[in-house]
Short mmCIF file of C-alpha atoms (C1' of nucleotides) in Angstrom, two decimals:
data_model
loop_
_atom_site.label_atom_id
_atom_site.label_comp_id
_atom_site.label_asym_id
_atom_site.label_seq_id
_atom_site.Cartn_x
_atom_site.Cartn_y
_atom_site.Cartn_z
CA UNK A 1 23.53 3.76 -12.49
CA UNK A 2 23.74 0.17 -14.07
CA UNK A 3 21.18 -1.39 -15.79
CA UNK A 4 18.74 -3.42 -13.86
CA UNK A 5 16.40 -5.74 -14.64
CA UNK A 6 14.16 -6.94 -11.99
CA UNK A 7 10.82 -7.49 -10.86
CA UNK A 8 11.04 -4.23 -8.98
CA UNK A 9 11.88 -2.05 -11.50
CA UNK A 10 9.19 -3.82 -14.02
CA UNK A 11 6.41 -2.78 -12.23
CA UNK A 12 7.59 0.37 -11.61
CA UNK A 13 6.21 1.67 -14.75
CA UNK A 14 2.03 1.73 -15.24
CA UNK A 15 2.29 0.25 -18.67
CA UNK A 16 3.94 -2.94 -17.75
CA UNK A 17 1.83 -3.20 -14.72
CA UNK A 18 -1.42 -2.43 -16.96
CA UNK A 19 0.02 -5.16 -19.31
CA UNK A 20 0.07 -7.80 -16.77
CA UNK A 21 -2.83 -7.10 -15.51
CA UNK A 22 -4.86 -7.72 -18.60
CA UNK A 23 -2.70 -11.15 -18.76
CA UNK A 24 -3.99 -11.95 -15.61
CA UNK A 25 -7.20 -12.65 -17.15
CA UNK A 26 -6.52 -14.11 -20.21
CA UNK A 27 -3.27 -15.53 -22.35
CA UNK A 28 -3.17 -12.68 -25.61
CA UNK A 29 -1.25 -11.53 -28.74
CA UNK A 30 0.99 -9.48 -29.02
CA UNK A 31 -1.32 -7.27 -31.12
CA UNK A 32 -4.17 -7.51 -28.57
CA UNK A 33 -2.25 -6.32 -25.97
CA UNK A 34 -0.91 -3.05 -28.05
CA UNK A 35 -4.56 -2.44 -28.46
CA UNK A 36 -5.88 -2.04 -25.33
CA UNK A 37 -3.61 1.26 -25.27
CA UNK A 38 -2.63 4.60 -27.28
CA UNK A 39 1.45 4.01 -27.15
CA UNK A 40 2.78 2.70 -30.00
CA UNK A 41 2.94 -0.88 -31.03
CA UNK A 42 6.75 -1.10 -31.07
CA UNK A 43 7.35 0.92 -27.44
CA UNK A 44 4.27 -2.31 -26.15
CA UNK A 45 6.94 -4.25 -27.93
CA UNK A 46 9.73 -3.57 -25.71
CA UNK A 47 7.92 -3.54 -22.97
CA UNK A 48 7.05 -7.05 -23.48
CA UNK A 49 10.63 -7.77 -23.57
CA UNK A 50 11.25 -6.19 -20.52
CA UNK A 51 8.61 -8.28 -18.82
CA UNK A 52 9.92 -11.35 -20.53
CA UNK A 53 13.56 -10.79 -19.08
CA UNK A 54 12.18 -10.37 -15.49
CA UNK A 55 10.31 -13.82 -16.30
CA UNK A 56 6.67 -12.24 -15.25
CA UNK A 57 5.91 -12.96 -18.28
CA UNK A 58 6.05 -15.99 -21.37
CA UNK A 59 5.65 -15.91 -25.24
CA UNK A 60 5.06 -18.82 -27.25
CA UNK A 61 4.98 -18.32 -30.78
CA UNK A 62 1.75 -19.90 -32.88
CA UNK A 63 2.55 -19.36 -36.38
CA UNK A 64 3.22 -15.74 -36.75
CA UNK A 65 1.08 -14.81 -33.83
CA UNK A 66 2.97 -14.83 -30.47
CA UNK A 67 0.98 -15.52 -26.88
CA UNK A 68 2.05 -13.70 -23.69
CA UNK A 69 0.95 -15.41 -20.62
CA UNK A 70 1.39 -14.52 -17.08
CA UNK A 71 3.89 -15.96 -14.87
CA UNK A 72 2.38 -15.59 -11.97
CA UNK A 73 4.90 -17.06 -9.30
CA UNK A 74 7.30 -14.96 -10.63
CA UNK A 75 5.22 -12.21 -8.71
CA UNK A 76 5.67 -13.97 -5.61
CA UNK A 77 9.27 -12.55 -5.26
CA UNK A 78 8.11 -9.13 -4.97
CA UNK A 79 5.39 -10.87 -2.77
CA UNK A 80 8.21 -12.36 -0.66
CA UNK A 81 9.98 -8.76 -0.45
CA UNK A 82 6.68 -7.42 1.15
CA UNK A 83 6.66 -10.01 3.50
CA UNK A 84 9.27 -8.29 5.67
CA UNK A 85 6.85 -5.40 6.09
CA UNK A 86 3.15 -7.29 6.58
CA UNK A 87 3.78 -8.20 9.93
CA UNK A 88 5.04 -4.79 10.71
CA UNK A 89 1.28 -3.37 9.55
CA UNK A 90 -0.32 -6.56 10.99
CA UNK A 91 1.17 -5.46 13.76
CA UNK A 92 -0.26 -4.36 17.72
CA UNK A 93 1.30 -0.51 16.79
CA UNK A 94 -1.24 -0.42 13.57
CA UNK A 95 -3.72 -1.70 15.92
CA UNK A 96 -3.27 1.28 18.10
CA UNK A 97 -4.06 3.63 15.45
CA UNK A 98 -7.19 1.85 14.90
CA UNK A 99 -7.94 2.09 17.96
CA UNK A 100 -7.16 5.48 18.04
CA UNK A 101 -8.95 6.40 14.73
CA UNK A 102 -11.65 4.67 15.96
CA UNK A 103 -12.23 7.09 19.02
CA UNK A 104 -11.88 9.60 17.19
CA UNK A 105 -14.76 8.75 14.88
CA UNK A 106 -17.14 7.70 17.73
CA UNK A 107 -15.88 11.48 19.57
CA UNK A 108 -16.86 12.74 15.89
CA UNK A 109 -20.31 11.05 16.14
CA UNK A 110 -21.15 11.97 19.41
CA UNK B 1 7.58 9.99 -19.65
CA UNK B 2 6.56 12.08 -16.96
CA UNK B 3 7.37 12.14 -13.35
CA UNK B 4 5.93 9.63 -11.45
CA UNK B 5 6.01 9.63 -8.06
CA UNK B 6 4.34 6.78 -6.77
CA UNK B 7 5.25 3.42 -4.73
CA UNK B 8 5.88 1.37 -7.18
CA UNK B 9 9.09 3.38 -8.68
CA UNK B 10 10.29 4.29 -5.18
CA UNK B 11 11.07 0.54 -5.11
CA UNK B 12 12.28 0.11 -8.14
CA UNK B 13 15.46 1.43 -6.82
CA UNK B 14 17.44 -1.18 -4.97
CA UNK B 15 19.00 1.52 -2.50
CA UNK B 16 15.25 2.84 -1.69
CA UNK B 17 14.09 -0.80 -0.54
CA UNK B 18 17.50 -1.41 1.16
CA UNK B 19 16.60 2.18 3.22
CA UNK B 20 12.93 0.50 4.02
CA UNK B 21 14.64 -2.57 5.22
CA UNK B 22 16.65 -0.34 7.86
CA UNK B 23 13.70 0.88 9.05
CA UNK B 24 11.99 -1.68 9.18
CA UNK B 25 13.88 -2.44 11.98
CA UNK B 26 14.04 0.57 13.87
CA UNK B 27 13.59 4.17 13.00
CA UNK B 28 17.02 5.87 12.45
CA UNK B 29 18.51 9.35 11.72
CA UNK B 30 19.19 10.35 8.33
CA UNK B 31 22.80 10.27 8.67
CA UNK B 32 22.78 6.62 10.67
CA UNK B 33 21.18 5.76 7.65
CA UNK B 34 23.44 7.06 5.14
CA UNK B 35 26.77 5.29 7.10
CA UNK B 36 24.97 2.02 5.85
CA UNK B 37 25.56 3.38 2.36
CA UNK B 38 28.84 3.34 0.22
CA UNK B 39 26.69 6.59 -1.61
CA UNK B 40 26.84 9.66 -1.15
CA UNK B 41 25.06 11.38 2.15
CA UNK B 42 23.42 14.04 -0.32
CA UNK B 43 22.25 11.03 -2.76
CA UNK B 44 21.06 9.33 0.20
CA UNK B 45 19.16 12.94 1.54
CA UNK B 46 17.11 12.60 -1.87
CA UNK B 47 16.33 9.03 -1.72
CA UNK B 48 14.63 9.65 1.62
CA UNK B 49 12.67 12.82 -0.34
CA UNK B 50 11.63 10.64 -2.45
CA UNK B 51 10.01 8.09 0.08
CA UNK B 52 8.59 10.70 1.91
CA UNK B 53 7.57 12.42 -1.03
CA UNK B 54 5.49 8.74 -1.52
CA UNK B 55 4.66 8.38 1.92
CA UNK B 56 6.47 5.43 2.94
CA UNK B 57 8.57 7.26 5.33
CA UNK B 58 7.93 9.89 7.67
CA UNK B 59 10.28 12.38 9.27
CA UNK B 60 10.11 13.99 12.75
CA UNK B 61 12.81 16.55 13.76
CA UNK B 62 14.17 16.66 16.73
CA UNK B 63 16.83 19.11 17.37
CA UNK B 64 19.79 19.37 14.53
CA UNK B 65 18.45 15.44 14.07
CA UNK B 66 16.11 14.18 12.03
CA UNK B 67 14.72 11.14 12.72
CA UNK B 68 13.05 8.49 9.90
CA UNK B 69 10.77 6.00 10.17
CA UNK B 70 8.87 3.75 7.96
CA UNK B 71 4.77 4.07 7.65
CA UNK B 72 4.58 0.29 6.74
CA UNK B 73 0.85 1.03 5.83
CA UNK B 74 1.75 2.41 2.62
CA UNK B 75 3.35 -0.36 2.03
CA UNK B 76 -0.34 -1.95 1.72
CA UNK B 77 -1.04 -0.20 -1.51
CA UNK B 78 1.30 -1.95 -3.02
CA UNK B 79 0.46 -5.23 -1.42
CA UNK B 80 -3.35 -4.71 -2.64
CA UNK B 81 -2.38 -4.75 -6.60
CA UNK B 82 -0.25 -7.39 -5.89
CA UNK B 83 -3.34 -9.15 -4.61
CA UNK B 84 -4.90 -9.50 -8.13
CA UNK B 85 -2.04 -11.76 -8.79
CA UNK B 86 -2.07 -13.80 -5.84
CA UNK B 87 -5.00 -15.58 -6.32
CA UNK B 88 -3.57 -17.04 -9.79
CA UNK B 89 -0.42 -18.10 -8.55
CA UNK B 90 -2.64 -19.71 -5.38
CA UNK B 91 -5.12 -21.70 -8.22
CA UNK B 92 -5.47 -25.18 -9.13
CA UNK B 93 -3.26 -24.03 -12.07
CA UNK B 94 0.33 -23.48 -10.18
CA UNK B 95 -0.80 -26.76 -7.89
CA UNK B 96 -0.95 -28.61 -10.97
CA UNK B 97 2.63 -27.28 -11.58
CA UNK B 98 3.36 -28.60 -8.63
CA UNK B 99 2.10 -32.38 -8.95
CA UNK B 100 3.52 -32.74 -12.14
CA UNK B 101 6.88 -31.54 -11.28
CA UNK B 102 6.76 -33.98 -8.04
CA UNK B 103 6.01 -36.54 -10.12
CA UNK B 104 8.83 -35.56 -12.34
CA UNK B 105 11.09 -35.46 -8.94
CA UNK B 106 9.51 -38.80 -7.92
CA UNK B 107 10.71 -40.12 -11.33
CA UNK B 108 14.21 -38.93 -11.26
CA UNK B 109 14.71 -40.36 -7.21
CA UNK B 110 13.57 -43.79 -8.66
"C1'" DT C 1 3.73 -16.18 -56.28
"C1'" DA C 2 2.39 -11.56 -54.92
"C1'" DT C 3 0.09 -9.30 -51.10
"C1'" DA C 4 -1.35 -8.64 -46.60
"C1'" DT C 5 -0.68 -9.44 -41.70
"C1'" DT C 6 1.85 -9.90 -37.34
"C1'" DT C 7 5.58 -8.92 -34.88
"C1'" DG C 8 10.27 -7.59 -33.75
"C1'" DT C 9 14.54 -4.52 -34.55
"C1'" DA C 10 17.25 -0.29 -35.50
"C1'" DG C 11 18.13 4.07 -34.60
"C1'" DC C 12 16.89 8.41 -32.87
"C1'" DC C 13 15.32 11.75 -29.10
"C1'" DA C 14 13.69 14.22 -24.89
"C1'" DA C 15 13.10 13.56 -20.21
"C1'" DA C 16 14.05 11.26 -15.93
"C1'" DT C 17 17.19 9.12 -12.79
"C1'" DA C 18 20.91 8.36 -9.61
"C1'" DG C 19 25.03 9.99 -8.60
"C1'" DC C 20 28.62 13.57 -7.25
"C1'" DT C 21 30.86 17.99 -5.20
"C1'" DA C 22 30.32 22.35 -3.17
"C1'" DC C 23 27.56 25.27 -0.38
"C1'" DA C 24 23.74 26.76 2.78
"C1'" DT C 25 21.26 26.36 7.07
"C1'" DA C 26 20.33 25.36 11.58
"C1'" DA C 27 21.26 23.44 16.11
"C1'" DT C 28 24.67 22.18 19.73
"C1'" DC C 29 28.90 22.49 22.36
"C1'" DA C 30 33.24 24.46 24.24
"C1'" DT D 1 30.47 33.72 20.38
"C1'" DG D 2 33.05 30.59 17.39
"C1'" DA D 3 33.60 25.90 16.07
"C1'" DT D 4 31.40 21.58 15.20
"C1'" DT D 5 27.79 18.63 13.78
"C1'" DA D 6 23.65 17.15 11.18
"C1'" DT D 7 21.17 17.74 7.28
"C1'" DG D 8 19.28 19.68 3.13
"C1'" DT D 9 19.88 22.33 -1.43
"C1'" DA D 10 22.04 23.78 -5.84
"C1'" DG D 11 23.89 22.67 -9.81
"C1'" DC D 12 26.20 19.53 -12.85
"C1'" DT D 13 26.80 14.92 -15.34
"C1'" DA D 14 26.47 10.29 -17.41
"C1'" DT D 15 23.26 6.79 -18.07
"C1'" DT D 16 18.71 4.89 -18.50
"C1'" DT D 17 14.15 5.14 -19.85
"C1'" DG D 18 10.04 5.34 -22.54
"C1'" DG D 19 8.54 6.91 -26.65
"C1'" DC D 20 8.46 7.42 -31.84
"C1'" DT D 21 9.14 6.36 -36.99
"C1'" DA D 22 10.99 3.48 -40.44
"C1'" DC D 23 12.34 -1.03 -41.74
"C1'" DA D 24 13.04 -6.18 -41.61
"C1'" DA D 25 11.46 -10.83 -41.21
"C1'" DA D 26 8.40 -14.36 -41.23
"C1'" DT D 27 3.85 -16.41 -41.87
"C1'" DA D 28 -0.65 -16.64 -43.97
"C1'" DT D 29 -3.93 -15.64 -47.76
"C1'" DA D 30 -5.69 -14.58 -52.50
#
DNA sequence: TATATTTGTAGCCAAATAGCTACATAATCA
DNA sequence: TGATTATGTAGCTATTTGGCTACAAATATA
C-alpha cells in the first residue's frame, strides 16, 4: 500500500465529505468548520490538509483567520469517473427493471 | 475509526474502481478478473467481497464459476451527493472563471 | 508589551487496510 | 474415483488512517 492522495480516497471518509459539504454553502474558518463537529480541532486540521492536497478545497489566510472555500470543479473528476457508468444505468437494461418493477406493483395493487 | 463499509471507500481504492471498469464492460468470472491484476487472486477474492459487500457488484454461481457483474444503480448513490456539488461548479460563478480566463487566453494570442 | 485568540505541527496510538502465502472446498474431467 | 480447476478462507504483516494531547507560531487586543 502507497500513499494516495486523490479525490477518491478524500471522500471516502464522512468527515471530509461533511466538511465540503458545509463549504458548499458558504466560504468558513478554520474554527467554524471544527465546530460544526465533536472531533478534535487538530484531527479537522488535517483533514483540511488532506482536502487541500486533492485541490477540493482552498485556504486563504486573512490575518490570523484562514478561509476554506470549495473547489468545486475539482469534483468534476470524480464526476467524470462516474460518467463511464451513467449511461450504463441510463441505460434500456435499467429500463427493463422498471418495467418490470412496475408490473409488479400494479400485480401488487390489483 | 470504525469500519465503514459504504460506496464511497470501496472507491477509494484504485484496484476496486479498476474491477468496476471491467465490468462495466461485460460481466466476468472472478478469476478472468483477477488475470487483469498483477495482485494476488486471494487479494483480488476480497476486493470483490468488498463490492458486493456494498452492493456494487453482484455474484451468480454457476457451476465451479462464479460469475460478477456490476449493479451500476448503486453507482447512483454516489452520483446523488455528488449532485449537491454540481450545481456550483454549473453557476454563474465557474462561467465567470471561464470568461475571465478567455479573456486572459485572448490576451496572450494577441 | 503582555494576554488572548486562531490555527497549524509534532508525536503518539489503536484500528483498518491491502497485500501475501498456505489451505479448504466444491465442481468438473479423464 | 483421482486429478484438475475455480474460488474462497485463514492467518499473518507492513503501512496507512483517523484520532488525541501537548506545543509552537503568528496575529490581534487590552
Amino acid at each position: 500500500m502507497k500513499l494516495r492522495r486523490d479525490p477518491f480516497q478524500a471522500i471516502a471518509d464522512p468527515t471530509r465529505r461533511a466538511i465540503l459539504v458545509l463549504l458548499a454553502a458558504q466560504t468558513m474558518t478554520a474554527g467554524a468548520i471544527a465546530d460544526n463537529f465533536a472531533t478534535a480541532r487538530p484531527t479537522i486540521s488535517k483533514h483540511m490538509q488532506i482536502l487541500s492536497e486533492c485541490e477540493l478545497i482552498e485556504a486563504s489566510q486573512q490575518g490570523r483567520e484562514i478561509f476554506y472555500q470549495l473547489r468545486a470543479d475539482k469534483m468534476k473528476d470524480i464526476d467524470q469517473w462516474l460518467g463511464q457508468f451513467r449511461k450504463i444505468w441510463e441505460s434500456r437494461f435499467d429500463q427493463l427493471d422498471n418495467i418490470l418493477s412496475n408490473l409488479q406493483t400494479k400485480k401488487d395493487e390489483a
